[in-house]
Amino acid sequence: MTERVLVSEDAMKIIDQLREEHGELMFHQSGGCCDGSSPMCFPKGELMLNETDVWLGAIHDCDFYMSKDQFDYWQHTQLTVDVTKGRGSSFSLEIPMGIRFVIKSRMFTDQEREHLTPIHLASEEV
């Protein structure tokens, strides 16, 4: 299966640090407010998901969601969550560390598209 969302080694280290301080975490791909279109990290359950938010998979044991509108735009790309220096302007947990999560993307190949991991709406979660 081709994963829809991946995570870099550097981002995993930051996730580990944040998990130690905040417990279980979740990610949501921002739809353009605050820090533009950045992946935002929250304590699990802190962000109220919309019934149309799409679960893309898990990165380093953290669920990753984005709005359906965003997914319609990004569905043809594999996303990789990475980290960069610089303070973002979002409410994401890493911001006080002087870094921010970013998305790197690439288009799926035809072969990869045939074997994508399944998605589901947040409203379909048990």
PDB file of C-alpha atoms in Angstrom:
ATOM      1  CA  MET A   1       0.000   0.000   0.000  1.00  0.00           C
ATOM      2  CA  THR A   2       1.114   3.547  -0.722  1.00  0.00           C
ATOM      3  CA  GLU A   3       0.883   5.789   2.323  1.00  0.00           C
ATOM      4  CA  ARG A   4      -0.782   9.156   1.778  1.00  0.00           C
ATOM      5  CA  VAL A   5       1.167  10.932   4.506  1.00  0.00           C
ATOM      6  CA  LEU A   6       4.730  10.362   5.748  1.00  0.00           C
ATOM      7  CA  VAL A   7       6.938  11.995   8.364  1.00  0.00           C
ATOM      8  CA  SER A   8      10.639  12.916   8.304  1.00  0.00           C
ATOM      9  CA  GLU A   9      13.128  11.733  10.921  1.00  0.00           C
ATOM     10  CA  ASP A  10      13.568  15.325  12.145  1.00  0.00           C
ATOM     11  CA  ALA A  11       9.824  15.744  12.578  1.00  0.00           C
ATOM     12  CA  MET A  12       9.617  12.434  14.476  1.00  0.00           C
ATOM     13  CA  LYS A  13      12.141  13.742  17.006  1.00  0.00           C
ATOM     14  CA  ILE A  14      10.024  16.852  17.591  1.00  0.00           C
ATOM     15  CA  ILE A  15       6.864  14.747  17.870  1.00  0.00           C
ATOM     16  CA  ASP A  16       8.595  12.634  20.537  1.00  0.00           C
ATOM     17  CA  GLN A  17       9.493  15.762  22.521  1.00  0.00           C
ATOM     18  CA  LEU A  18       5.968  17.139  22.228  1.00  0.00           C
ATOM     19  CA  ARG A  19       4.437  13.787  23.187  1.00  0.00           C
ATOM     20  CA  GLU A  20       6.515  13.701  26.374  1.00  0.00           C
ATOM     21  CA  GLU A  21       5.108  17.076  27.398  1.00  0.00           C
ATOM     22  CA  HIS A  22       1.538  16.894  26.043  1.00  0.00           C
ATOM     23  CA  GLY A  23       0.646  13.182  25.783  1.00  0.00           C
ATOM     24  CA  GLU A  24      -1.058  11.757  22.718  1.00  0.00           C
ATOM     25  CA  LEU A  25      -1.034  14.039  19.680  1.00  0.00           C
ATOM     26  CA  MET A  26      -2.937  14.609  16.459  1.00  0.00           C
ATOM     27  CA  PHE A  27      -2.286  16.603  13.281  1.00  0.00           C
ATOM     28  CA  HIS A  28      -4.610  18.652  11.124  1.00  0.00           C
ATOM     29  CA  GLN A  29      -3.611  20.188   7.811  1.00  0.00           C
ATOM     30  CA  SER A  30      -4.661  23.798   8.103  1.00  0.00           C
ATOM     31  CA  GLY A  31      -7.020  25.131   5.482  1.00  0.00           C
ATOM     32  CA  GLY A  32      -5.358  28.502   5.107  1.00  0.00           C
ATOM     33  CA  CYS A  33      -6.054  30.450   8.283  1.00  0.00           C
ATOM     34  CA  CYS A  34      -3.336  31.466  10.730  1.00  0.00           C
ATOM     35  CA  ASP A  35      -0.129  30.038   9.284  1.00  0.00           C
ATOM     36  CA  GLY A  36      -1.398  29.498   5.766  1.00  0.00           C
ATOM     37  CA  SER A  37      -1.580  25.843   4.821  1.00  0.00           C
ATOM     38  CA  SER A  38       0.584  24.261   7.511  1.00  0.00           C
ATOM     39  CA  PRO A  39       0.254  21.000   9.405  1.00  0.00           C
ATOM     40  CA  MET A  40      -0.812  21.816  12.942  1.00  0.00           C
ATOM     41  CA  CYS A  41      -0.099  19.596  15.954  1.00  0.00           C
ATOM     42  CA  PHE A  42      -2.496  19.448  18.911  1.00  0.00           C
ATOM     43  CA  PRO A  43      -3.017  17.270  21.957  1.00  0.00           C
ATOM     44  CA  LYS A  44      -5.257  14.439  20.760  1.00  0.00           C
ATOM     45  CA  GLY A  45      -8.887  15.498  20.975  1.00  0.00           C
ATOM     46  CA  GLU A  46      -8.189  19.195  21.542  1.00  0.00           C
ATOM     47  CA  LEU A  47      -9.188  20.194  18.016  1.00  0.00           C
ATOM     48  CA  MET A  48     -12.847  19.565  17.324  1.00  0.00           C
ATOM     49  CA  LEU A  49     -13.026  17.803  13.986  1.00  0.00           C
ATOM     50  CA  ASN A  50     -15.679  18.643  11.440  1.00  0.00           C
ATOM     51  CA  GLU A  51     -17.805  15.776  10.106  1.00  0.00           C
ATOM     52  CA  THR A  52     -16.179  16.331   6.713  1.00  0.00           C
ATOM     53  CA  ASP A  53     -12.566  16.218   7.935  1.00  0.00           C
ATOM     54  CA  VAL A  54     -10.702  13.388   6.219  1.00  0.00           C
ATOM     55  CA  TRP A  55      -8.381  10.974   8.047  1.00  0.00           C
ATOM     56  CA  LEU A  56      -5.374  10.326   5.794  1.00  0.00           C
ATOM     57  CA  GLY A  57      -3.447   8.003   8.066  1.00  0.00           C
ATOM     58  CA  ALA A  58      -1.147   8.116  11.056  1.00  0.00           C
ATOM     59  CA  ILE A  59       2.355   9.536  11.274  1.00  0.00           C
ATOM     60  CA  HIS A  60       4.541   8.401  14.165  1.00  0.00           C
ATOM     61  CA  ASP A  61       1.391   7.193  15.998  1.00  0.00           C
ATOM     62  CA  CYS A  62      -0.469  10.486  15.471  1.00  0.00           C
ATOM     63  CA  ASP A  63      -3.682  10.647  13.432  1.00  0.00           C
ATOM     64  CA  PHE A  64      -3.476  13.070  10.502  1.00  0.00           C
ATOM     65  CA  TYR A  65      -6.570  14.880   9.195  1.00  0.00           C
ATOM     66  CA  MET A  66      -7.422  17.578   6.704  1.00  0.00           C
ATOM     67  CA  SER A  67     -10.632  19.234   5.615  1.00  0.00           C
ATOM     68  CA  LYS A  68     -12.505  17.683   2.698  1.00  0.00           C
ATOM     69  CA  ASP A  69     -11.968  20.859   0.653  1.00  0.00           C
ATOM     70  CA  GLN A  70      -8.217  20.597   1.198  1.00  0.00           C
ATOM     71  CA  PHE A  71      -8.257  16.860   0.461  1.00  0.00           C
ATOM     72  CA  ASP A  72      -9.985  17.465  -2.872  1.00  0.00           C
ATOM     73  CA  TYR A  73      -7.002  19.636  -3.802  1.00  0.00           C
ATOM     74  CA  TRP A  74      -4.218  17.461  -2.274  1.00  0.00           C
ATOM     75  CA  GLN A  75      -5.588  13.961  -2.987  1.00  0.00           C
ATOM     76  CA  HIS A  76      -3.150  13.380  -5.862  1.00  0.00           C
ATOM     77  CA  THR A  77      -0.068  14.030  -3.743  1.00  0.00           C
ATOM     78  CA  GLN A  78       1.881  12.232  -1.070  1.00  0.00           C
ATOM     79  CA  LEU A  79       2.482  14.530   1.875  1.00  0.00           C
ATOM     80  CA  THR A  80       5.556  14.455   4.086  1.00  0.00           C
ATOM     81  CA  VAL A  81       5.479  16.290   7.404  1.00  0.00           C
ATOM     82  CA  ASP A  82       8.848  17.891   8.062  1.00  0.00           C
ATOM     83  CA  VAL A  83      10.135  20.615  10.361  1.00  0.00           C
ATOM     84  CA  THR A  84      11.986  23.858   9.705  1.00  0.00           C
ATOM     85  CA  LYS A  85      13.444  26.651  11.799  1.00  0.00           C
ATOM     86  CA  GLY A  86      11.351  29.736  12.200  1.00  0.00           C
ATOM     87  CA  ARG A  87       8.391  30.614  14.306  1.00  0.00           C
ATOM     88  CA  GLY A  88       5.042  30.123  12.621  1.00  0.00           C
ATOM     89  CA  SER A  89       1.901  32.040  13.503  1.00  0.00           C
ATOM     90  CA  SER A  90      -0.389  29.104  14.261  1.00  0.00           C
ATOM     91  CA  PHE A  91      -1.599  27.454  17.447  1.00  0.00           C
ATOM     92  CA  SER A  92       0.465  24.338  16.782  1.00  0.00           C
ATOM     93  CA  LEU A  93       2.365  22.914  19.767  1.00  0.00           C
ATOM     94  CA  GLU A  94       5.866  23.261  18.278  1.00  0.00           C
ATOM     95  CA  ILE A  95       5.679  27.036  17.725  1.00  0.00           C
ATOM     96  CA  PRO A  96       7.201  28.012  21.132  1.00  0.00           C
ATOM     97  CA  MET A  97      10.234  25.876  20.211  1.00  0.00           C
ATOM     98  CA  GLY A  98      11.164  28.309  17.418  1.00  0.00           C
ATOM     99  CA  ILE A  99      10.365  25.766  14.719  1.00  0.00           C
ATOM    100  CA  ARG A 100       7.319  24.795  12.713  1.00  0.00           C
ATOM    101  CA  PHE A 101       5.996  21.785  10.906  1.00  0.00           C
ATOM    102  CA  VAL A 102       5.798  22.088   7.127  1.00  0.00           C
ATOM    103  CA  ILE A 103       4.421  19.932   4.336  1.00  0.00           C
ATOM    104  CA  LYS A 104       6.467  18.699   1.433  1.00  0.00           C
ATOM    105  CA  SER A 105       4.528  17.038  -1.337  1.00  0.00           C
ATOM    106  CA  ARG A 106       4.956  15.102  -4.537  1.00  0.00           C
ATOM    107  CA  MET A 107       2.507  13.700  -7.063  1.00  0.00           C
ATOM    108  CA  PHE A 108       1.655  10.009  -6.855  1.00  0.00           C
ATOM    109  CA  THR A 109       2.713   7.874  -9.782  1.00  0.00           C
ATOM    110  CA  ASP A 110       0.002   6.025 -11.732  1.00  0.00           C
ATOM    111  CA  GLN A 111       1.088   2.770 -10.076  1.00  0.00           C
ATOM    112  CA  GLU A 112       0.999   4.306  -6.575  1.00  0.00           C
ATOM    113  CA  ARG A 113      -2.512   5.686  -7.165  1.00  0.00           C
ATOM    114  CA  GLU A 114      -3.741   2.132  -7.697  1.00  0.00           C
ATOM    115  CA  HIS A 115      -2.587   1.124  -4.196  1.00  0.00           C
ATOM    116  CA  LEU A 116      -3.364   4.102  -1.945  1.00  0.00           C
ATOM    117  CA  THR A 117      -4.186   3.515   1.688  1.00  0.00           C
ATOM    118  CA  PRO A 118      -7.878   4.024   2.431  1.00  0.00           C
ATOM    119  CA  ILE A 119      -9.229   7.226   3.934  1.00  0.00           C
ATOM    120  CA  HIS A 120     -12.359   7.890   5.965  1.00  0.00           C
ATOM    121  CA  LEU A 121     -14.304  10.880   7.215  1.00  0.00           C
ATOM    122  CA  ALA A 122     -13.876  11.835  10.861  1.00  0.00           C
ATOM    123  CA  SER A 123     -17.629  11.350  11.260  1.00  0.00           C
ATOM    124  CA  GLU A 124     -17.144   7.640  10.405  1.00  0.00           C
ATOM    125  CA  GLU A 125     -14.779   6.987  13.306  1.00  0.00           C
ATOM    126  CA  VAL A 126     -15.886   4.651  16.029  1.00  0.00           C
TER     127      VAL A 126
END
